[in-house]
Coordinates of C-alpha atoms and ligand atoms in Angstrom, one line a residue:
M1 CA -5.9 -20.9 -36.2
C2 CA -7.9 -18.3 -39.3
G3 CA -7.1 -20.5 -42.1
S4 CA -4.6 -19.2 -44.5
F5 CA -2.8 -15.8 -43.1
N6 CA -1.5 -14.8 -46.2
Q7 CA -3.7 -11.6 -46.7
F8 CA -0.2 -9.7 -46.7
A9 CA 0.9 -11.1 -49.6
G10 CA 2.0 -8.8 -52.6
D11 CA 2.7 -6.0 -49.8
P12 CA 6.8 -5.4 -50.1
D13 CA 6.9 -4.2 -46.6
M14 CA 5.6 -7.6 -45.1
S15 CA 6.3 -9.9 -47.4
A16 CA 10.0 -9.6 -48.5
P17 CA 11.7 -13.3 -48.3
I18 CA 14.9 -12.9 -46.2
T19 CA 17.7 -13.4 -48.2
Q20 CA 19.8 -17.2 -47.0
D21 CA 22.3 -15.5 -45.0
V22 CA 20.3 -15.6 -42.4
L23 CA 20.4 -19.3 -42.4
T24 CA 24.2 -19.1 -42.2
I25 CA 25.0 -17.3 -39.5
P26 CA 25.1 -19.5 -36.6
R27 CA 22.7 -19.8 -34.4
K28 CA 23.1 -19.4 -30.6
L29 CA 20.2 -21.4 -29.0
P30 CA 19.4 -19.8 -25.7
E31 CA 19.8 -22.1 -23.0
G32 CA 16.9 -24.1 -21.5
G33 CA 15.4 -24.5 -24.6
R34 CA 13.7 -22.1 -26.7
V35 CA 12.4 -18.2 -26.0
N36 CA 9.0 -17.2 -25.4
I37 CA 7.6 -14.9 -27.6
V38 CA 4.8 -13.8 -25.2
G39 CA 6.0 -10.9 -23.2
L40 CA 9.0 -9.9 -24.8
T41 CA 8.8 -5.7 -25.3
R42 CA 10.0 -5.4 -29.2
D43 CA 13.7 -4.1 -27.6
Q44 CA 14.0 -7.6 -26.2
L45 CA 12.4 -9.6 -29.1
R46 CA 14.6 -7.6 -31.9
E47 CA 17.8 -8.9 -29.2
A48 CA 16.2 -12.9 -29.1
M49 CA 15.7 -12.5 -33.1
I50 CA 19.2 -11.4 -33.7
A51 CA 20.6 -13.4 -31.3
A52 CA 18.9 -16.6 -33.5
G53 CA 20.1 -15.6 -36.3
T54 CA 17.9 -12.8 -37.9
P55 CA 20.6 -10.3 -39.5
E56 CA 20.9 -7.3 -37.7
K57 CA 19.2 -4.6 -40.5
Q58 CA 16.5 -7.5 -41.0
A59 CA 15.9 -7.5 -37.3
K60 CA 13.1 -4.0 -37.4
M61 CA 10.7 -5.6 -39.7
R62 CA 11.3 -8.9 -39.1
V63 CA 10.1 -8.1 -35.1
G64 CA 7.1 -5.9 -37.0
Q65 CA 6.5 -9.2 -38.6
V66 CA 6.5 -11.7 -35.7
W67 CA 4.8 -8.9 -33.4
Q68 CA 1.4 -8.9 -36.1
W69 CA 0.8 -12.2 -36.3
V70 CA 1.3 -13.3 -32.4
Y71 CA -0.8 -10.4 -31.5
H72 CA -3.1 -8.8 -33.8
W73 CA -3.7 -11.9 -35.6
G74 CA -3.4 -14.7 -32.3
V75 CA -1.0 -16.8 -34.6
R76 CA 0.7 -19.7 -32.7
D77 CA 2.6 -21.6 -35.1
F78 CA 5.2 -19.9 -37.0
A79 CA 3.9 -22.1 -40.4
Q80 CA 1.6 -19.9 -40.9
M81 CA 3.4 -16.7 -40.7
T82 CA 3.7 -16.3 -44.5
N83 CA 4.8 -13.6 -45.5
L84 CA 8.1 -15.2 -44.4
A85 CA 10.1 -17.5 -45.8
K86 CA 10.3 -21.2 -44.9
D87 CA 13.1 -21.7 -44.0
Y88 CA 12.9 -18.6 -41.9
R89 CA 9.9 -19.8 -40.0
A90 CA 12.2 -23.2 -39.2
L91 CA 14.8 -21.1 -37.4
L92 CA 12.0 -19.1 -35.7
A93 CA 10.4 -21.9 -34.7
E94 CA 13.3 -23.8 -33.5
A95 CA 14.6 -20.7 -31.3
F96 CA 11.0 -19.6 -30.0
E97 CA 8.3 -20.4 -28.5
I98 CA 4.4 -18.5 -28.7
A99 CA 3.4 -20.0 -25.0
L100 CA 0.0 -19.1 -22.8
P101 CA -0.8 -20.0 -19.5
E102 CA -2.4 -23.9 -19.5
I103 CA -6.2 -23.5 -18.6
V104 CA -7.1 -24.9 -15.7
S105 CA -10.5 -24.8 -15.3
R106 CA -13.3 -22.2 -16.5
Q107 CA -16.3 -21.4 -14.7
V108 CA -19.4 -19.1 -16.3
S109 CA -21.3 -17.5 -13.9
A110 CA -25.2 -16.7 -14.0
D111 CA -24.6 -13.4 -15.1
G112 CA -21.9 -13.9 -18.2
T113 CA -18.7 -13.8 -15.5
R114 CA -16.0 -16.1 -16.7
K115 CA -13.3 -17.2 -14.2
Y116 CA -10.2 -18.9 -15.1
L117 CA -8.1 -20.5 -13.3
L118 CA -4.2 -20.7 -15.5
R119 CA -1.3 -22.9 -14.1
I120 CA 1.8 -21.1 -15.1
A121 CA 5.6 -22.4 -14.9
G122 CA 6.5 -23.8 -11.4
G123 CA 3.0 -25.4 -11.3
H124 CA 1.6 -21.8 -9.6
E125 CA -1.9 -21.0 -10.5
V126 CA -3.6 -17.3 -10.6
E127 CA -7.0 -16.3 -11.5
T128 CA -7.8 -13.7 -14.5
V129 CA -12.5 -13.1 -14.5
Y130 CA -13.6 -11.7 -17.8
I131 CA -16.7 -9.4 -16.9
P132 CA -18.9 -8.6 -20.3
E133 CA -20.8 -5.6 -19.9
E134 CA -23.8 -3.6 -22.1
G135 CA -21.0 -2.3 -25.3
R136 CA -18.1 -3.5 -23.4
G137 CA -16.1 -5.6 -21.3
T138 CA -13.5 -5.8 -18.8
L139 CA -10.5 -8.1 -18.3
C140 CA -9.8 -8.3 -14.6
V141 CA -5.8 -10.0 -14.5
S142 CA -3.6 -10.9 -12.6
S143 CA 0.3 -9.5 -11.2
Q144 CA 1.5 -11.9 -8.6
V145 CA 1.1 -15.3 -7.3
G146 CA -1.0 -14.2 -3.6
C147 CA 0.0 -11.1 -2.5
T148 CA 2.9 -10.3 0.5
L149 CA 0.0 -7.9 1.3
T150 CA -2.2 -8.4 4.1
C151 CA -4.9 -6.5 3.9
S152 CA -7.3 -7.9 6.3
F153 CA -10.9 -8.2 4.2
C154 CA -8.7 -9.4 1.0
H155 CA -9.1 -13.5 0.8
T156 CA -5.8 -13.2 -1.7
G157 CA -3.8 -11.3 1.7
T158 CA -4.7 -15.2 2.9
Q159 CA -2.2 -17.2 0.0
K160 CA 1.1 -17.4 1.3
L161 CA 2.8 -17.9 -1.9
V162 CA 4.2 -15.6 -3.7
R163 CA 6.0 -14.4 -6.7
N164 CA 6.3 -12.6 -9.6
L165 CA 4.0 -13.0 -12.6
T166 CA 6.2 -12.5 -15.8
P167 CA 5.2 -10.1 -18.2
G168 CA 4.0 -13.3 -20.7
E169 CA 2.2 -14.7 -18.1
I170 CA 0.4 -11.3 -17.7
V171 CA -0.1 -11.0 -21.5
G172 CA -0.7 -14.6 -21.5
Q173 CA -4.2 -13.6 -19.7
L174 CA -5.2 -11.9 -22.2
M175 CA -4.6 -13.9 -24.8
V176 CA -6.0 -16.5 -23.0
A177 CA -9.3 -14.9 -22.7
R178 CA -9.3 -14.0 -26.3
D179 CA -9.1 -17.5 -27.3
D180 CA -12.2 -18.1 -24.9
L181 CA -13.8 -15.7 -26.3
E182 CA -12.9 -16.2 -30.2
E183 CA -11.6 -12.3 -30.2
W184 CA -8.9 -12.7 -32.3
P185 CA -9.5 -11.2 -36.2
V186 CA -10.7 -13.2 -39.1
P187 CA -8.5 -11.8 -42.3
G188 CA -11.1 -11.1 -44.6
A189 CA -13.3 -10.6 -42.2
P190 CA -15.0 -6.9 -41.1
R191 CA -13.9 -5.4 -38.2
D192 CA -16.5 -6.1 -35.3
E193 CA -15.7 -2.4 -33.7
T194 CA -17.0 -3.3 -30.1
R195 CA -14.1 -5.3 -28.5
L196 CA -15.4 -8.4 -26.2
V197 CA -12.2 -7.8 -23.7
S198 CA -12.7 -3.2 -24.1
N199 CA -11.0 -2.9 -20.9
M200 CA -8.4 -4.2 -18.6
V201 CA -8.0 -3.6 -14.8
L202 CA -4.9 -4.9 -13.2
M203 CA -7.1 -6.3 -10.2
G204 CA -6.7 -9.4 -9.9
M205 CA -4.7 -11.5 -7.5
G206 CA -1.1 -9.6 -6.3
E207 CA 0.1 -6.0 -5.7
P208 CA 1.0 -4.8 -9.2
L209 CA 3.3 -1.7 -8.3
Y210 CA 5.2 -4.4 -6.1
N211 CA 5.7 -6.6 -9.5
F212 CA 6.9 -2.8 -11.6
E213 CA 9.2 -4.0 -14.4
G214 CA 6.8 -6.8 -14.9
V215 CA 3.5 -5.0 -15.4
R216 CA 4.9 -2.5 -16.9
D217 CA 6.6 -4.3 -19.9
A218 CA 3.5 -6.2 -20.1
M219 CA 1.4 -3.1 -20.6
K220 CA 4.0 -2.2 -23.5
V221 CA 3.0 -4.8 -25.2
V222 CA -1.1 -5.0 -24.9
M223 CA -0.9 -1.3 -25.5
D224 CA 1.3 -1.6 -28.8
N225 CA -1.3 -0.4 -30.9
E226 CA 0.0 -2.9 -34.3
G227 CA -1.1 -6.0 -31.8
L228 CA -3.3 -6.0 -29.0
S229 CA -3.9 -2.2 -28.9
L230 CA -5.6 -1.5 -25.8
S231 CA -5.2 2.2 -25.2
R232 CA -3.7 3.5 -22.3
R233 CA -6.9 5.2 -21.1
R234 CA -8.7 1.9 -21.1
I235 CA -6.2 0.3 -18.5
T236 CA -6.7 0.8 -14.8
L237 CA -3.9 -0.1 -12.6
S238 CA -5.2 -0.6 -8.9
T239 CA -2.6 -0.4 -5.9
S240 CA -3.1 -0.6 -2.4
G241 CA -0.8 2.5 -1.6
V242 CA 2.9 1.6 -2.8
V243 CA 4.1 5.4 -3.1
P244 CA 7.4 5.2 -4.2
E245 CA 6.1 3.8 -7.6
I246 CA 2.8 6.1 -7.9
A247 CA 5.3 8.4 -10.2
R248 CA 7.0 5.9 -12.1
T249 CA 3.3 4.3 -13.2
A250 CA 2.4 7.5 -14.6
E251 CA 5.5 8.1 -16.1
E252 CA 6.3 4.8 -17.4
I253 CA 2.6 3.8 -18.0
G254 CA 0.4 6.0 -18.2
C255 CA -2.6 4.0 -17.3
L256 CA -5.4 5.5 -14.7
L257 CA -4.4 4.6 -11.4
A258 CA -7.6 3.3 -8.7
V259 CA -6.0 3.3 -5.3
S260 CA -7.9 1.4 -2.7
F261 CA -8.5 3.6 -0.1
H262 CA -10.4 1.8 2.0
A263 CA -10.5 4.3 5.4
T264 CA -9.9 7.5 6.1
T265 CA -7.8 7.7 9.3
D266 CA -4.4 6.1 9.5
E267 CA -5.7 4.1 12.6
I268 CA -8.4 2.0 11.0
R269 CA -6.4 2.1 7.6
N270 CA -3.1 0.4 9.3
K271 CA -5.9 -2.2 10.0
L272 CA -7.6 -2.7 7.2
V273 CA -4.3 -2.1 4.4
P274 CA -1.0 -3.0 6.8
I275 CA 0.9 -0.8 3.9
N276 CA -0.5 2.2 5.4
R277 CA 2.1 1.4 8.3
R278 CA 4.6 2.1 5.5
W279 CA 3.4 4.8 4.0
N280 CA 0.2 6.4 5.5
I281 CA -2.5 8.6 4.3
Q282 CA -1.3 11.8 4.0
A283 CA 2.0 10.2 2.2
L284 CA -0.3 8.5 -0.2
L285 CA -2.5 11.6 -0.7
E286 CA 0.6 13.4 -1.9
A287 CA 1.5 11.4 -4.5
L288 CA -1.8 11.0 -5.4
R289 CA -1.9 15.1 -6.2
E290 CA 0.6 14.7 -8.7
Y291 CA -0.4 12.1 -11.0
P292 CA -3.6 13.5 -13.5
R293 CA -0.3 16.0 -14.1
L294 CA 2.2 13.5 -14.8
S295 CA 0.4 10.7 -16.3
N296 CA -1.7 13.1 -18.4
S297 CA -4.5 11.4 -16.8
E298 CA -8.4 13.2 -15.8
R299 CA -9.3 11.4 -12.6
I300 CA -8.1 8.6 -10.3
T301 CA -10.4 6.0 -9.0
F302 CA -11.1 5.7 -4.8
E303 CA -11.7 2.1 -4.2
Y304 CA -14.1 2.1 -0.6
V305 CA -15.0 -1.6 -0.1
M306 CA -17.8 -1.1 2.8
L307 CA -17.3 -2.8 5.9
D308 CA -20.3 -3.3 8.2
G309 CA -19.4 -0.9 11.2
V310 CA -16.0 -0.5 10.7
N311 CA -15.4 2.2 7.7
D312 CA -18.9 3.1 6.6
S313 CA -20.7 5.9 8.8
D314 CA -21.9 9.5 7.4
E315 CA -18.4 10.6 9.6
D316 CA -16.3 8.5 7.1
A317 CA -18.0 9.9 4.2
R318 CA -17.6 13.3 5.7
R319 CA -13.5 12.8 6.1
L320 CA -13.3 11.1 2.5
V321 CA -14.4 14.1 0.7
R322 CA -12.4 16.7 3.3
L323 CA -9.2 14.4 2.7
I324 CA -9.3 14.3 -1.5
R325 CA -10.5 17.7 -1.9
G326 CA -8.8 19.0 -4.9
I327 CA -7.8 15.5 -6.6
P328 CA -9.4 14.8 -9.3
A329 CA -11.5 11.6 -8.0
K330 CA -14.0 9.0 -8.8
I331 CA -14.8 7.3 -6.1
N332 CA -15.9 3.7 -6.3
L333 CA -17.6 2.1 -3.5
I334 CA -17.5 -1.6 -3.3
P335 CA -19.7 -3.5 -1.2
F336 CA -17.7 -5.9 0.6
N337 CA -17.3 -9.4 -0.8
E338 CA -17.2 -12.0 2.1
W339 CA -15.2 -15.4 1.3
P340 CA -15.3 -18.2 3.8
G341 CA -13.5 -17.4 7.3
A342 CA -13.5 -13.4 6.9
P343 CA -13.6 -10.9 9.7
Y344 CA -16.3 -8.8 8.2
K345 CA -19.0 -8.5 7.0
R346 CA -20.8 -6.4 3.7
S347 CA -22.2 -3.0 4.9
S348 CA -26.2 -2.7 4.6
W349 CA -27.6 -1.5 0.8
E350 CA -29.0 1.7 3.1
R351 CA -25.6 2.3 4.7
I352 CA -24.0 2.2 1.1
E353 CA -26.6 4.5 -0.3
A354 CA -26.6 7.3 2.3
F355 CA -22.4 7.0 2.3
A356 CA -22.6 7.6 -1.8
D357 CA -25.3 10.1 -1.1
I358 CA -22.9 12.2 0.7
V359 CA -19.9 11.8 -1.5
H360 CA -22.1 12.7 -4.4
K361 CA -23.1 15.4 -3.0
A362 CA -19.7 16.8 -2.3
G363 CA -19.4 16.8 -6.4
Y364 CA -17.7 13.2 -7.3
A365 CA -19.4 10.6 -8.6
S366 CA -19.4 7.7 -6.4
P367 CA -20.7 4.0 -8.5
I368 CA -21.8 1.5 -6.4
R369 CA -19.8 -1.7 -7.7
T370 CA -22.2 -4.1 -8.5
P371 CA -20.4 -7.8 -7.3
R372 CA -19.8 -9.9 -10.6
G373 CA -19.4 -13.6 -10.1
E374 CA -20.3 -14.0 -6.7
D375 CA -21.8 -17.8 -7.6
I376 CA -18.1 -18.1 -8.9
M377 CA -16.3 -16.5 -6.4
A378 CA -15.0 -13.9 -8.8
A379 CA -15.8 -10.9 -7.2
C380 CA -13.1 -8.5 -6.3
G381 CA -11.2 -9.8 -3.6
Q382 CA -12.7 -13.2 -3.7
L383 CA -9.7 -14.6 -5.7
K384 CA -7.3 -16.9 -4.2
S385 CA -6.5 -20.5 -5.9
A386 CA -7.8 -22.9 -3.9
T387 CA -4.7 -25.4 -4.4
E388 CA -1.6 -23.4 -2.6
R389 CA 0.5 -24.7 -0.7
G390 CA 0.1 -22.5 2.3
R391 CA -2.8 -21.2 3.9
K392 CA -3.5 -18.6 6.8
S393 CA -5.8 -20.1 9.5
R394 CA -8.6 -18.1 10.7
A395 CA -6.7 -17.3 14.2
E396 CA -3.9 -15.9 11.9
I397 CA -6.0 -13.4 9.7
A398 CA -8.5 -12.6 12.8
A399 CA -5.2 -11.7 14.3
E400 CA -4.3 -9.5 11.7
A401 CA -7.3 -7.6 11.5
A402 CA -7.7 -6.9 14.8
G403 CA -3.8 -5.6 15.2
Ligands
SAH501 N1 -3.7 -4.9 -5.0 C1 -4.3 -4.4 -5.7 C2 -5.1 -5.0 -6.5 C3 -5.9 -5.8 -6.9 S1 -7.6 -5.6 -5.3 C4 -5.1 -3.6 -4.8 O1 -5.5 -3.6 -3.4 O2 -5.6 -2.4 -5.1 C5 -8.3 -5.7 -6.4 C6 -9.6 -4.1 -5.3 O3 -10.5 -5.4 -4.7 C7 -8.9 -3.6 -3.9 O4 -9.5 -2.4 -4.1 C8 -9.1 -4.3 -3.3 O5 -8.8 -3.5 -2.5 C9 -10.6 -5.0 -3.5 N2 -10.9 -6.0 -2.3 C10 -10.3 -6.8 -1.9 N3 -10.8 -7.9 -1.3 C11 -12.2 -7.3 -1.3 C12 -13.3 -8.1 -0.7 N4 -13.6 -9.0 -0.2 N5 -14.6 -7.3 -1.4 C13 -14.6 -6.2 -1.9 N6 -13.4 -5.7 -2.2 C14 -12.0 -6.2 -2.4
SF4_502 FE1 -2.9 -7.5 -1.9 FE2 -4.4 -6.4 -2.6 FE3 -5.3 -8.4 -1.2 FE4 -4.4 -6.1 -0.3 S1 -6.0 -5.9 -1.2 S2 -3.9 -8.3 -0.2 S3 -3.1 -5.4 -1.6 S4 -4.4 -7.9 -3.8

């Protein structure tokens, strides 16, 4: 990738050649071919490397070395891992691969937002969006192909085909974006302090808490500070309200939390975010009250999509601040992003501002999220791969919105 990677030569820790006995150990090749390294946790990688013939006593160090090549330097070819003995590199190449989702298409918006359509195993497609901002850049990552939930204002919710993404496919989205942005460090070059992908939001396709283990393991890899090293405070997971997994998110991931709140009565929330029929507003708020303490994070982001005449009255704004009283919070108002066949309209700017004003006066930050990448259908809730196999009809969407 970036010339020769021999900067560790001479460092005893990093360049210790493996002893010949590695190669005499019978190696079990995994059934079904080579194991993809991307997305394995350190423990999983260690086990896989031992299974491939790495002596147990060396495994930890080898994991550290490979980890750094893959996740710090962005190397894809074992031959470039110059602090490993040649034979050992060959052994790794036989047992492992370093594989990422394939870019099917890349669209760049007039505002610089980039939307990637990625192909993953099984021929499925998911979308990832990169949003450059002043002094930072956010990658919006998908956690599932489609979504099993059917929020009536969300384009992804109209997509029938669903499977969980593997940790490798989640981590792979970040690595693909770093490839495209040419953001891997160049050996010897001074470190650039402002990272192009400085933040990550799990706000793409899918409900991350319905893929809990996949997301958790992926975030372990992404947060590891000898690799991609995004801190947990730069990762925001957005959930529609999978209440039983909220405490686990605090304990096992510890990232920032956003919640798709969107309504102030159960009646309206049942229609907009149908998971509310299972865990209602009160149950959700109880789980949220615990989150800042359990995760040692400051505040929760309440996402609130502004739908004309549905949830955007002054009364809604006042009810909202009453409901969340006592929870350290920021309220992110999202102007509804329209999509073909959507059963709602975006609230007017005056309405959104009036709503924001009430929330603000009650003491909460209430930023209005600027829609980004609308011209390429990359804005919140617009993601849906055009090549999906099943599609709901307008009538189905309307029926769900009404029901
Ligand atoms: N499934 C998760 C994360 C993905 S959606 C969740 O629901 O939280 C990311 C955010 O975009 C959510 O707050 C979601 O409610 C919002 N959203 C979905 N469709 C939208 C649309 N058409 N316009 C604006 N925001 C939308
Ligand atoms: Fe799924 Fe989130 Fe869309 Fe609801 S808003 S359908 S949970 S992706």
